[in-house]
CSV table of C-alpha atoms in Angstrom, one decimal:
chain,number,residue,atom,x,y,z
A,1,UNK,CA,-13.9,45.1,-27.6
A,2,UNK,CA,-17.4,45.4,-27.8
A,3,UNK,CA,-19.8,43.0,-25.6
A,4,UNK,CA,-23.4,42.6,-24.6
A,5,UNK,CA,-24.8,42.4,-20.9
A,6,UNK,CA,-23.8,39.4,-20.9
A,7,UNK,CA,-21.3,38.0,-18.1
A,8,UNK,CA,-20.0,35.6,-20.3
A,9,UNK,CA,-19.0,37.9,-22.7
A,10,UNK,CA,-16.2,39.2,-20.9
A,11,UNK,CA,-13.8,36.4,-20.9
A,12,UNK,CA,-15.4,34.5,-23.5
A,13,UNK,CA,-12.8,32.2,-25.3
A,14,UNK,CA,-13.9,31.9,-29.3
A,15,UNK,CA,-14.2,28.3,-31.0
A,16,UNK,CA,-14.4,26.7,-34.3
A,17,UNK,CA,-17.9,27.9,-35.7
A,18,UNK,CA,-18.4,31.6,-33.6
A,19,UNK,CA,-18.7,34.7,-35.9
A,20,UNK,CA,-16.8,37.7,-35.6
A,21,UNK,CA,-17.0,41.1,-37.1
A,22,UNK,CA,-13.1,42.5,-37.2
A,23,UNK,CA,-13.3,46.4,-37.2
A,24,UNK,CA,-10.0,48.5,-38.0
A,25,UNK,CA,-10.8,52.4,-38.2
A,26,UNK,CA,-10.4,54.0,-40.9
A,27,UNK,CA,-9.5,50.7,-43.3
A,28,UNK,CA,-12.6,49.4,-44.2
A,29,UNK,CA,-10.7,46.9,-46.7
A,30,UNK,CA,-9.1,45.1,-43.6
A,31,UNK,CA,-12.5,44.8,-41.9
A,32,UNK,CA,-14.9,42.4,-42.1
A,33,UNK,CA,-17.3,39.4,-41.2
A,34,UNK,CA,-15.1,36.7,-40.3
A,35,UNK,CA,-15.8,32.6,-38.9
A,36,UNK,CA,-13.6,30.6,-36.9
A,37,UNK,CA,-12.3,27.6,-39.4
A,38,UNK,CA,-11.4,24.6,-38.3
A,39,UNK,CA,-7.9,25.3,-37.8
A,40,UNK,CA,-8.9,27.2,-35.5
A,41,UNK,CA,-8.4,30.7,-36.9
A,42,UNK,CA,-9.5,33.7,-38.3
A,43,UNK,CA,-8.0,34.6,-42.4
A,44,UNK,CA,-8.0,37.9,-41.7
A,45,UNK,CA,-6.4,40.3,-45.6
A,46,UNK,CA,-2.7,40.9,-45.7
A,47,UNK,CA,-1.9,39.2,-42.6
A,48,UNK,CA,-2.9,35.9,-43.1
A,49,UNK,CA,-4.4,33.2,-40.1
A,50,UNK,CA,-4.8,34.9,-36.5
A,51,UNK,CA,-5.2,32.3,-33.7
A,52,UNK,CA,-9.0,32.2,-32.0
A,53,UNK,CA,-9.8,29.3,-30.6
A,54,UNK,CA,-8.9,29.4,-27.2
A,55,UNK,CA,-8.3,33.6,-26.3
A,56,UNK,CA,-10.7,36.0,-26.1
A,57,UNK,CA,-12.1,38.7,-28.4
A,58,UNK,CA,-9.4,41.5,-26.6
A,59,UNK,CA,-6.7,39.3,-27.1
A,60,UNK,CA,-7.3,38.9,-30.5
A,61,UNK,CA,-7.9,42.4,-30.8
A,62,UNK,CA,-4.2,43.1,-29.4
A,63,UNK,CA,-2.7,40.1,-31.8
A,64,UNK,CA,-4.6,41.7,-34.5
A,65,UNK,CA,-2.9,45.5,-34.1
A,66,UNK,CA,0.3,43.9,-33.5
A,67,UNK,CA,0.9,42.2,-37.0
A,68,UNK,CA,-0.8,45.2,-38.6
A,69,UNK,CA,2.0,47.2,-36.9
A,70,UNK,CA,4.2,44.9,-38.9
A,71,UNK,CA,4.6,47.4,-41.8
A,72,UNK,CA,1.3,47.4,-43.4
A,73,UNK,CA,-0.6,49.9,-40.9
A,74,UNK,CA,1.0,52.6,-38.7
A,75,UNK,CA,-1.9,53.2,-35.9
A,76,UNK,CA,-4.0,50.5,-36.1
A,77,UNK,CA,-6.8,50.5,-33.6
A,78,UNK,CA,-8.6,47.3,-33.6
A,79,UNK,CA,-12.4,46.1,-32.5
A,80,UNK,CA,-14.3,42.9,-31.9
A,81,UNK,CA,-17.7,42.2,-32.1
A,82,UNK,CA,-19.6,38.1,-31.4
A,83,UNK,CA,-21.9,38.0,-33.6
A,84,UNK,CA,-22.5,34.3,-33.4
A,85,UNK,CA,-21.7,32.1,-31.0
A,86,UNK,CA,-21.0,27.8,-31.8
A,87,UNK,CA,-24.1,26.5,-31.4
A,88,UNK,CA,-25.1,23.9,-28.5
A,89,UNK,CA,-26.4,20.2,-29.0
A,90,UNK,CA,-29.5,18.6,-26.7
A,91,UNK,CA,-29.8,14.9,-26.9
A,92,UNK,CA,-32.1,12.5,-24.9
A,93,UNK,CA,-36.0,12.9,-24.1
A,94,UNK,CA,-36.9,16.1,-26.1
A,95,UNK,CA,-39.3,16.1,-28.7
A,96,UNK,CA,-36.3,17.8,-31.0
A,97,UNK,CA,-33.2,16.6,-30.5
A,98,UNK,CA,-29.8,18.2,-32.2
A,99,UNK,CA,-28.2,21.3,-33.3
A,100,UNK,CA,-29.4,25.2,-32.5
A,101,UNK,CA,-27.8,28.0,-32.3
A,102,UNK,CA,-26.6,29.6,-29.0
A,103,UNK,CA,-28.3,33.2,-28.0
A,104,UNK,CA,-26.3,35.2,-24.8
A,105,UNK,CA,-28.4,34.3,-21.6
A,106,UNK,CA,-29.4,30.8,-22.7
A,107,UNK,CA,-31.4,28.8,-19.6
A,108,UNK,CA,-32.0,25.3,-19.9
A,109,UNK,CA,-34.8,25.4,-19.9
A,110,UNK,CA,-34.9,27.7,-23.1
A,111,UNK,CA,-32.8,25.0,-24.9
A,112,UNK,CA,-35.3,22.2,-23.8
A,113,UNK,CA,-38.1,24.7,-25.4
A,114,UNK,CA,-36.5,25.2,-28.7
A,115,UNK,CA,-35.8,21.1,-28.9
A,116,UNK,CA,-40.2,22.1,-28.8
A,117,UNK,CA,-40.3,20.6,-25.1
A,118,UNK,CA,-40.0,16.9,-22.7
A,119,UNK,CA,-40.8,13.9,-24.3
A,120,UNK,CA,-42.8,12.2,-21.4
A,121,UNK,CA,-40.3,9.9,-20.3
A,122,UNK,CA,-38.3,12.7,-19.4
A,123,UNK,CA,-36.2,13.2,-15.6
A,124,UNK,CA,-37.4,16.4,-14.9
A,125,UNK,CA,-35.3,16.7,-12.0
A,126,UNK,CA,-31.8,16.4,-13.2
A,127,UNK,CA,-29.5,16.9,-17.0
A,128,UNK,CA,-26.0,16.3,-17.8
A,129,UNK,CA,-24.3,18.4,-19.1
A,130,UNK,CA,-21.0,18.4,-21.0
A,131,UNK,CA,-19.2,21.9,-21.3
A,132,UNK,CA,-17.0,22.7,-24.3
A,133,UNK,CA,-13.7,21.5,-23.6
A,134,UNK,CA,-14.2,19.3,-21.0
A,135,UNK,CA,-13.9,15.0,-21.3
A,136,UNK,CA,-16.7,14.0,-19.2
A,137,UNK,CA,-20.7,15.3,-18.7
A,138,UNK,CA,-21.9,16.3,-15.2
A,139,UNK,CA,-24.9,15.4,-13.7
A,140,UNK,CA,-26.6,19.0,-12.9
A,141,UNK,CA,-29.9,19.7,-10.7
A,142,UNK,CA,-31.8,21.7,-12.6
A,143,UNK,CA,-32.6,24.6,-11.7
A,144,UNK,CA,-34.6,27.5,-13.8
A,145,UNK,CA,-31.6,29.7,-13.9
A,146,UNK,CA,-28.8,27.1,-14.8
A,147,UNK,CA,-26.7,28.3,-17.8
A,148,UNK,CA,-26.1,27.2,-21.2
A,149,UNK,CA,-22.6,27.9,-22.7
A,150,UNK,CA,-21.9,28.3,-26.2
A,151,UNK,CA,-20.7,24.7,-27.6
A,152,UNK,CA,-22.5,22.9,-24.7
A,153,UNK,CA,-24.1,19.5,-24.6
A,154,UNK,CA,-26.9,18.7,-23.0
A,155,UNK,CA,-28.6,15.2,-22.6
A,156,UNK,CA,-31.9,15.0,-20.7
A,157,UNK,CA,-32.4,11.6,-19.2
A,158,UNK,CA,-35.4,8.9,-18.9
A,159,UNK,CA,-36.6,8.8,-15.8
A,160,UNK,CA,-36.8,5.1,-14.4
A,161,UNK,CA,-40.4,4.4,-12.4
């Protein structure tokens, strides 16, 4: 697995809409860029669907190697790079709420800047974050280094006077 410097990526589990590059060494026809589909799988040549959702890039590489060993490639070596992460969402008291592409190392400040800043009514001391896969949003104190993860939903509340 080839990953960047963000520690999130080393144990990052893939989800729907993540895009990866799969490289099968010495097998260019089996290599390529793939998006995790709505079923949570990567649709690979020869071996079909490989379950991706909830697995790390390393886990998926091992699964692909095992499937390729079953009569397709004698000694497969597989590498996976995460190209793009699933988007994050920002709602509430920001100027442009919506869905935005995630970039590695994104903080709440960066997410708010992407959404063109706070409205004049925004509560700037706390924020609500619903992590991907969790049922409820958690109120968090707004800190400059508060990290956002792919698939998170951020809600900026309204300030009460």
